[in-house]
Amino acid sequence: MTDQQVPRFSFPTARLGVSAAAALAAVLIAGCDAPSTTTASSPSAVADRGDIAWSSTPESSAAAATSTTSRAADLPRLATNALSTLERLPVKGRAPKTGYDRALFGQPWTDDVSVDGGHNGCDTRNDILRRDLTDVTYKTKTRDCVVASGTLRDVYTNKTIAFQRGAATSSAVQIDHVVALSDAWQKGAQQLSTEERTDLANDPRNLQAVDGPTNQRKSDSDAASWLPPNRSYRCTYVARQIDVKASYRLWVTAAEKSAMQQVLSGCGGDAPSTPSAVPEPTTQPQRQEPVTATRAPIVQTPTPAPPAPPAPPAAGADVFYANCAAARAAGAAPILAGQPGYSRKLDRDGDGIACE
């Protein structure tokens, strides 16, 4: 998704702000003739963030080494938790894109949401720029809300990108929806309320400031068809997608789930354990001698075999359900457009999913 369009895991974020002392100093120095932008004191990021969110506070060399080791140790745990959550997500086919419109996810970058950052007086795009950029400056008279410039260490490409607000330059840094809104629409968001879809479009867990051209190439792809070029971030990227899908009751396709499992297993994740089979007995039971009957044997009349169940329709035969009750009784609901038994009569809202 472009920034104009608009795993539960905890992903640390870097919150940048102006300290009280720095703000006071700026007023005393500038007087009434304030400069065009204000600058936030923002500590430099750790040079190699790896695949876990980076530190936003200065560290000594020894502390930085310890932090890097800790993040590397956390990666298998993150992957294991994501794999466990993935197993609980429904696996279904992709629903038709029919009816998708960005407007169904609310006004782009609205502050009127129930997620983190909502109702803080700043739009969501600037909230995310402030979170993900360093060396941030703000447009004057915006209460340190509108980001004027900054530096992005892009997690998708591992490149450093200079951001400068402007009609010809803002697109260099775009805000990506980690789970693309069109993908969400085709995998369950059609059933969400407008308020829930608006929260999904503005949830910081589902948003990341990234390199603009790379975001354009991603478009609305899922994990089965696109992953960040920076391989060291793929594990966190997939875990974030799983977290968002679990939070908003979205599903995954079989191909998407397989791609996610491959990524998470490659960064040390352990698949959820399955119940062990009951072991065979190692010793033979004692053989009991038959008891000789003293009474005449009882002749038992064979019980008639129950009637065989009706044969399923032959391959290629038409499948017809008189109503959704019949479809559910046959275990076929819900029925996606194109599947046997689907008819517009059963799909009352015309969303391509009958007998929901």
XYZ file of C-alpha atoms in Angstrom:
356
model
C 0.000 0.000 0.000
C 1.212 3.543 -0.639
C 1.260 6.085 2.126
C -1.494 7.997 0.349
C -3.630 4.919 0.591
C -4.292 4.269 3.319
C 2.571 -10.863 15.731
C -0.436 -10.087 20.220
C 3.359 -9.376 20.116
C 4.927 -6.188 21.424
C 7.111 -4.350 18.943
C 9.158 -1.610 20.668
C 8.991 1.765 18.961
C 11.164 4.855 19.178
C 9.107 7.822 20.516
C 10.869 11.112 19.874
C 10.042 14.398 21.599
C 11.419 17.763 22.658
C 12.597 17.896 26.240
C 11.373 20.714 28.472
C 14.893 22.123 28.744
C 15.449 22.109 24.970
C 12.078 23.756 24.335
C 12.826 26.489 26.883
C 16.263 27.088 25.366
C 14.740 27.425 21.894
C 12.316 30.096 23.109
C 15.038 32.054 24.895
C 17.381 31.987 21.918
C 14.853 32.550 19.140
C 12.713 35.183 20.850
C 9.861 36.259 18.565
C 11.685 35.427 15.331
C 11.395 31.641 15.434
C 13.040 29.584 12.680
C 10.888 27.740 10.117
C 11.286 24.394 11.886
C 12.033 23.089 15.346
C 14.386 20.217 15.956
C 13.726 17.305 18.296
C 16.633 15.902 20.236
C 16.777 12.375 18.918
C 19.451 9.855 19.929
C 21.051 7.867 17.174
C 19.861 4.346 16.509
C 22.002 1.287 17.020
C 23.970 0.781 13.810
C 22.817 -2.786 13.194
C 19.274 -3.198 14.395
C 19.090 -6.798 13.211
C 15.602 -8.240 13.153
C 14.352 -6.796 16.451
C 13.349 -3.186 17.106
C 16.401 -1.062 17.787
C 17.332 0.953 20.850
C 16.467 4.657 20.903
C 18.765 5.604 23.778
C 22.559 6.033 23.749
C 24.503 2.965 24.810
C 28.106 2.330 25.732
C 30.030 -0.124 23.540
C 29.687 -2.872 26.145
C 25.987 -2.185 26.629
C 25.409 -2.119 22.876
C 27.094 -5.496 22.488
C 24.964 -6.933 25.271
C 21.807 -5.444 23.710
C 22.617 -6.915 20.295
C 23.165 -10.346 21.849
C 19.867 -10.043 23.725
C 17.966 -9.164 20.541
C 19.445 -12.143 18.733
C 18.395 -14.393 21.600
C 14.858 -12.966 21.482
C 14.376 -13.770 17.788
C 13.669 -17.530 18.185
C 11.156 -16.761 20.926
C 9.414 -14.188 18.712
C 9.275 -16.716 15.871
C 7.981 -19.508 18.112
C 5.200 -17.300 19.502
C 4.255 -16.225 15.977
C 4.096 -19.844 14.786
C 1.819 -20.682 17.698
C -0.522 -17.799 16.843
C -0.424 -18.723 13.146
C -1.802 -22.164 13.988
C -4.902 -20.496 15.425
C -5.640 -18.411 12.323
C -8.316 -19.797 9.973
C -7.054 -20.991 6.587
C -9.400 -20.128 3.717
C -9.324 -19.089 0.105
C -9.013 -15.463 -0.922
C -12.463 -13.855 -1.232
C -13.226 -11.690 -4.289
C -11.934 -8.119 -4.228
C -15.375 -6.981 -5.378
C -16.551 -3.903 -3.513
C -13.151 -2.898 -2.102
C -12.676 0.842 -1.647
C -10.123 2.668 0.490
C -12.953 4.801 1.874
C -14.367 1.708 3.605
C -11.390 1.955 5.997
C -12.228 5.481 7.115
C -10.672 8.853 6.365
C -6.949 8.373 5.620
C -4.737 8.997 8.657
C -7.623 10.106 10.878
C -6.884 10.730 14.553
C -10.413 9.629 15.510
C -9.524 6.011 16.317
C -9.401 3.724 19.348
C -5.839 2.432 18.852
C -2.540 3.778 20.227
C -2.035 7.390 19.164
C -5.723 8.050 18.630
C -7.088 11.426 19.794
C -3.597 12.810 20.487
C -4.112 15.825 18.218
C -1.818 14.582 15.402
C -2.728 12.620 12.285
C -1.544 9.012 12.055
C 0.988 9.606 9.248
C 2.910 12.147 11.323
C 2.658 9.898 14.399
C 4.444 7.138 12.473
C 7.039 9.470 10.940
C 7.827 10.785 14.417
C 8.131 7.214 15.716
C 10.312 5.783 12.934
C 12.570 8.708 11.956
C 15.543 10.152 13.800
C 16.902 13.726 13.777
C 13.309 14.923 13.411
C 12.363 18.572 12.837
C 8.816 19.905 12.912
C 6.857 22.481 10.968
C 6.393 25.566 13.119
C 3.104 26.327 14.821
C 2.003 22.665 14.661
C 2.729 21.848 18.340
C 5.550 19.520 17.234
C 3.061 17.473 15.254
C 3.831 17.881 11.534
C 7.220 16.344 10.690
C 9.257 18.593 8.399
C 12.391 16.476 8.012
C 14.253 13.533 9.456
C 16.321 10.448 8.710
C 14.905 6.966 8.120
C 16.886 3.781 8.605
C 14.599 1.703 6.395
C 13.889 -1.770 7.784
C 12.699 -3.069 4.396
C 15.923 -2.260 2.514
C 18.401 -1.437 5.313
C 19.090 1.879 3.544
C 19.365 5.309 5.145
C 16.929 7.787 3.581
C 16.679 11.541 4.123
C 13.091 12.718 4.500
C 12.084 16.250 3.548
C 8.455 17.305 3.658
C 7.255 18.691 0.314
C 5.054 17.948 -2.683
C 7.993 16.596 -4.687
C 9.919 14.932 -1.842
C 7.503 13.431 0.729
C 6.971 10.279 -1.354
C 10.575 9.195 -0.705
C 9.324 7.908 2.657
C 5.894 6.283 2.652
C 3.808 4.645 5.372
C 3.217 0.979 4.581
C 0.302 -1.053 5.870
C 2.114 -4.219 6.940
C -1.102 -6.127 6.198
C -2.282 -4.344 3.061
C -5.855 -3.052 3.295
C -6.901 -4.740 0.048
C -5.462 -8.040 1.305
C -7.329 -7.581 4.595
C -10.565 -6.883 2.687
C -10.259 -10.214 0.857
C -9.475 -12.133 4.063
C -12.135 -11.128 6.537
C -12.222 -7.325 6.821
C -15.480 -7.278 4.834
C -17.141 -8.607 7.993
C -15.630 -5.915 10.264
C -17.473 -2.764 11.263
C -16.400 0.593 9.791
C -14.895 1.519 13.170
C -12.833 -1.685 13.265
C -11.612 -1.195 9.701
C -10.630 2.406 10.526
C -8.679 1.176 13.555
C -6.943 -1.431 11.354
C -5.895 1.264 8.878
C -4.410 3.430 11.658
C -3.068 0.846 14.110
C 0.658 1.514 14.721
C 1.253 -2.249 14.821
C 0.192 -2.341 11.160
C 2.140 0.735 10.021
C 5.809 1.257 9.129
C 7.663 4.179 7.544
C 9.582 2.701 4.608
C 11.360 3.413 1.325
C 8.736 4.733 -1.111
C 9.673 2.764 -4.271
C 9.910 -0.472 -2.271
C 6.446 0.140 -0.848
C 5.111 0.672 -4.354
C 6.551 -2.662 -5.464
C 4.928 -4.447 -2.525
C 1.496 -3.028 -3.449
C -1.163 -5.242 -1.766
C 0.864 -8.467 -1.736
C 0.768 -10.973 1.117
C 3.712 -12.997 2.458
C 3.276 -15.637 -0.233
C 4.131 -13.158 -3.005
C 6.305 -10.465 -1.361
C 8.807 -10.178 1.493
C 11.168 -7.289 2.390
C 14.444 -7.321 0.429
C 16.257 -6.990 3.785
C 16.267 -10.655 4.838
C 17.176 -9.854 8.439
C 13.798 -8.130 8.907
C 11.599 -10.818 7.382
C 10.986 -12.671 10.632
C 9.695 -9.550 12.413
C 7.706 -8.547 9.316
C 5.868 -11.880 9.150
C 5.330 -11.934 12.936
C 3.750 -8.471 12.715
C 1.399 -9.627 9.959
C 0.299 -12.589 12.088
C -0.244 -10.336 15.101
C -2.428 -7.945 13.106
C -4.447 -10.731 11.488
C -5.083 -12.362 14.852
C -6.109 -9.027 16.409
C -8.633 -8.244 13.660
C -9.959 -11.782 13.067
C -8.524 -12.093 9.559
C -7.540 -15.341 7.891
C -4.611 -16.566 5.782
C -4.506 -18.607 2.592
C -2.752 -21.972 2.501
C 0.091 -20.541 0.387
C 0.454 -17.562 2.733
C 0.605 -19.790 5.814
C 3.254 -22.000 4.200
C 5.407 -18.957 3.350
C 5.082 -17.617 6.901
C 6.033 -20.975 8.419
C 9.130 -21.151 6.215
C 10.303 -17.666 7.254
C 9.697 -18.216 10.982
C 11.310 -21.657 11.003
C 14.357 -20.137 9.328
C 14.901 -17.744 12.248
C 14.757 -20.377 14.976
C 11.017 -20.731 15.544
C 9.715 -24.052 16.840
C 6.438 -25.295 15.414
C 3.727 -26.008 18.000
C 3.953 -29.532 19.326
C 1.235 -31.994 18.379
C -0.186 -34.608 20.764
C 2.031 -37.694 20.891
C 0.641 -40.995 19.737
C -0.149 -43.510 22.467
C 2.816 -45.918 22.576
C 2.272 -49.566 21.882
C 2.508 -51.831 24.968
C 5.977 -53.315 25.367
C 4.785 -56.485 27.112
C 2.257 -58.981 25.943
C -0.848 -59.297 28.134
C -1.228 -62.530 29.992
C -3.122 -65.107 28.012
C -6.229 -66.291 29.775
C -7.341 -69.854 29.386
C -10.807 -70.156 27.903
C -13.514 -71.167 30.335
C -15.382 -74.276 29.337
C -19.078 -73.536 29.129
C -21.385 -75.953 30.897
C -24.492 -74.580 29.271
C -25.591 -75.043 25.746
C -24.293 -72.352 23.423
C -26.645 -69.528 22.624
C -27.292 -69.040 18.959
C -27.230 -65.339 18.144
C -29.186 -63.929 15.272
C -27.006 -61.636 13.139
C -27.974 -57.987 13.450
C -28.880 -56.468 10.085
C -26.256 -54.056 8.818
C -27.330 -50.398 8.824
C -28.241 -48.945 5.444
C -25.309 -47.474 3.531
C -25.155 -43.669 3.449
C -26.134 -42.035 0.182
C -23.278 -41.840 -2.270
C -21.750 -38.369 -2.755
C -22.401 -36.641 -6.043
C -20.166 -37.863 -8.830
C -17.253 -35.663 -9.812
C -18.438 -32.900 -12.077
C -22.085 -33.316 -11.051
C -24.013 -30.165 -10.218
C -24.291 -29.413 -6.511
C -27.439 -27.612 -5.388
C -28.506 -26.456 -1.941
C -32.094 -25.320 -1.507
C -31.039 -22.974 1.262
C -28.190 -22.177 3.650
C -29.551 -24.616 6.224
C -29.036 -27.420 3.716
C -25.538 -26.152 2.896
C -24.587 -26.069 6.584
C -26.050 -29.528 7.165
C -23.818 -30.794 4.362
C -20.781 -29.088 5.943
C -20.261 -26.890 2.866
C -20.821 -23.440 4.371
C -19.480 -20.877 3.843
C -19.359 -21.268 0.054
C -17.100 -18.962 -1.951
C -17.971 -17.838 -5.459
C -16.794 -20.501 -7.916
C -17.099 -23.388 -5.465
C -19.683 -26.172 -6.029
C -23.080 -25.190 -4.658
C -22.525 -21.418 -4.747
C -25.441 -19.379 -6.059
C -26.367 -15.710 -5.883
C -29.595 -16.770 -4.159
C -27.519 -17.925 -1.154
C -25.213 -14.866 -1.294
C -27.691 -12.244 -0.101
C -25.189 -9.406 0.364
C -23.413 -10.103 -2.920
C -19.925 -10.222 -1.391
C -18.963 -13.497 -3.023
C -19.409 -15.536 0.167
C -22.634 -17.502 0.476
C -24.115 -18.796 3.751
C -21.694 -16.834 5.944
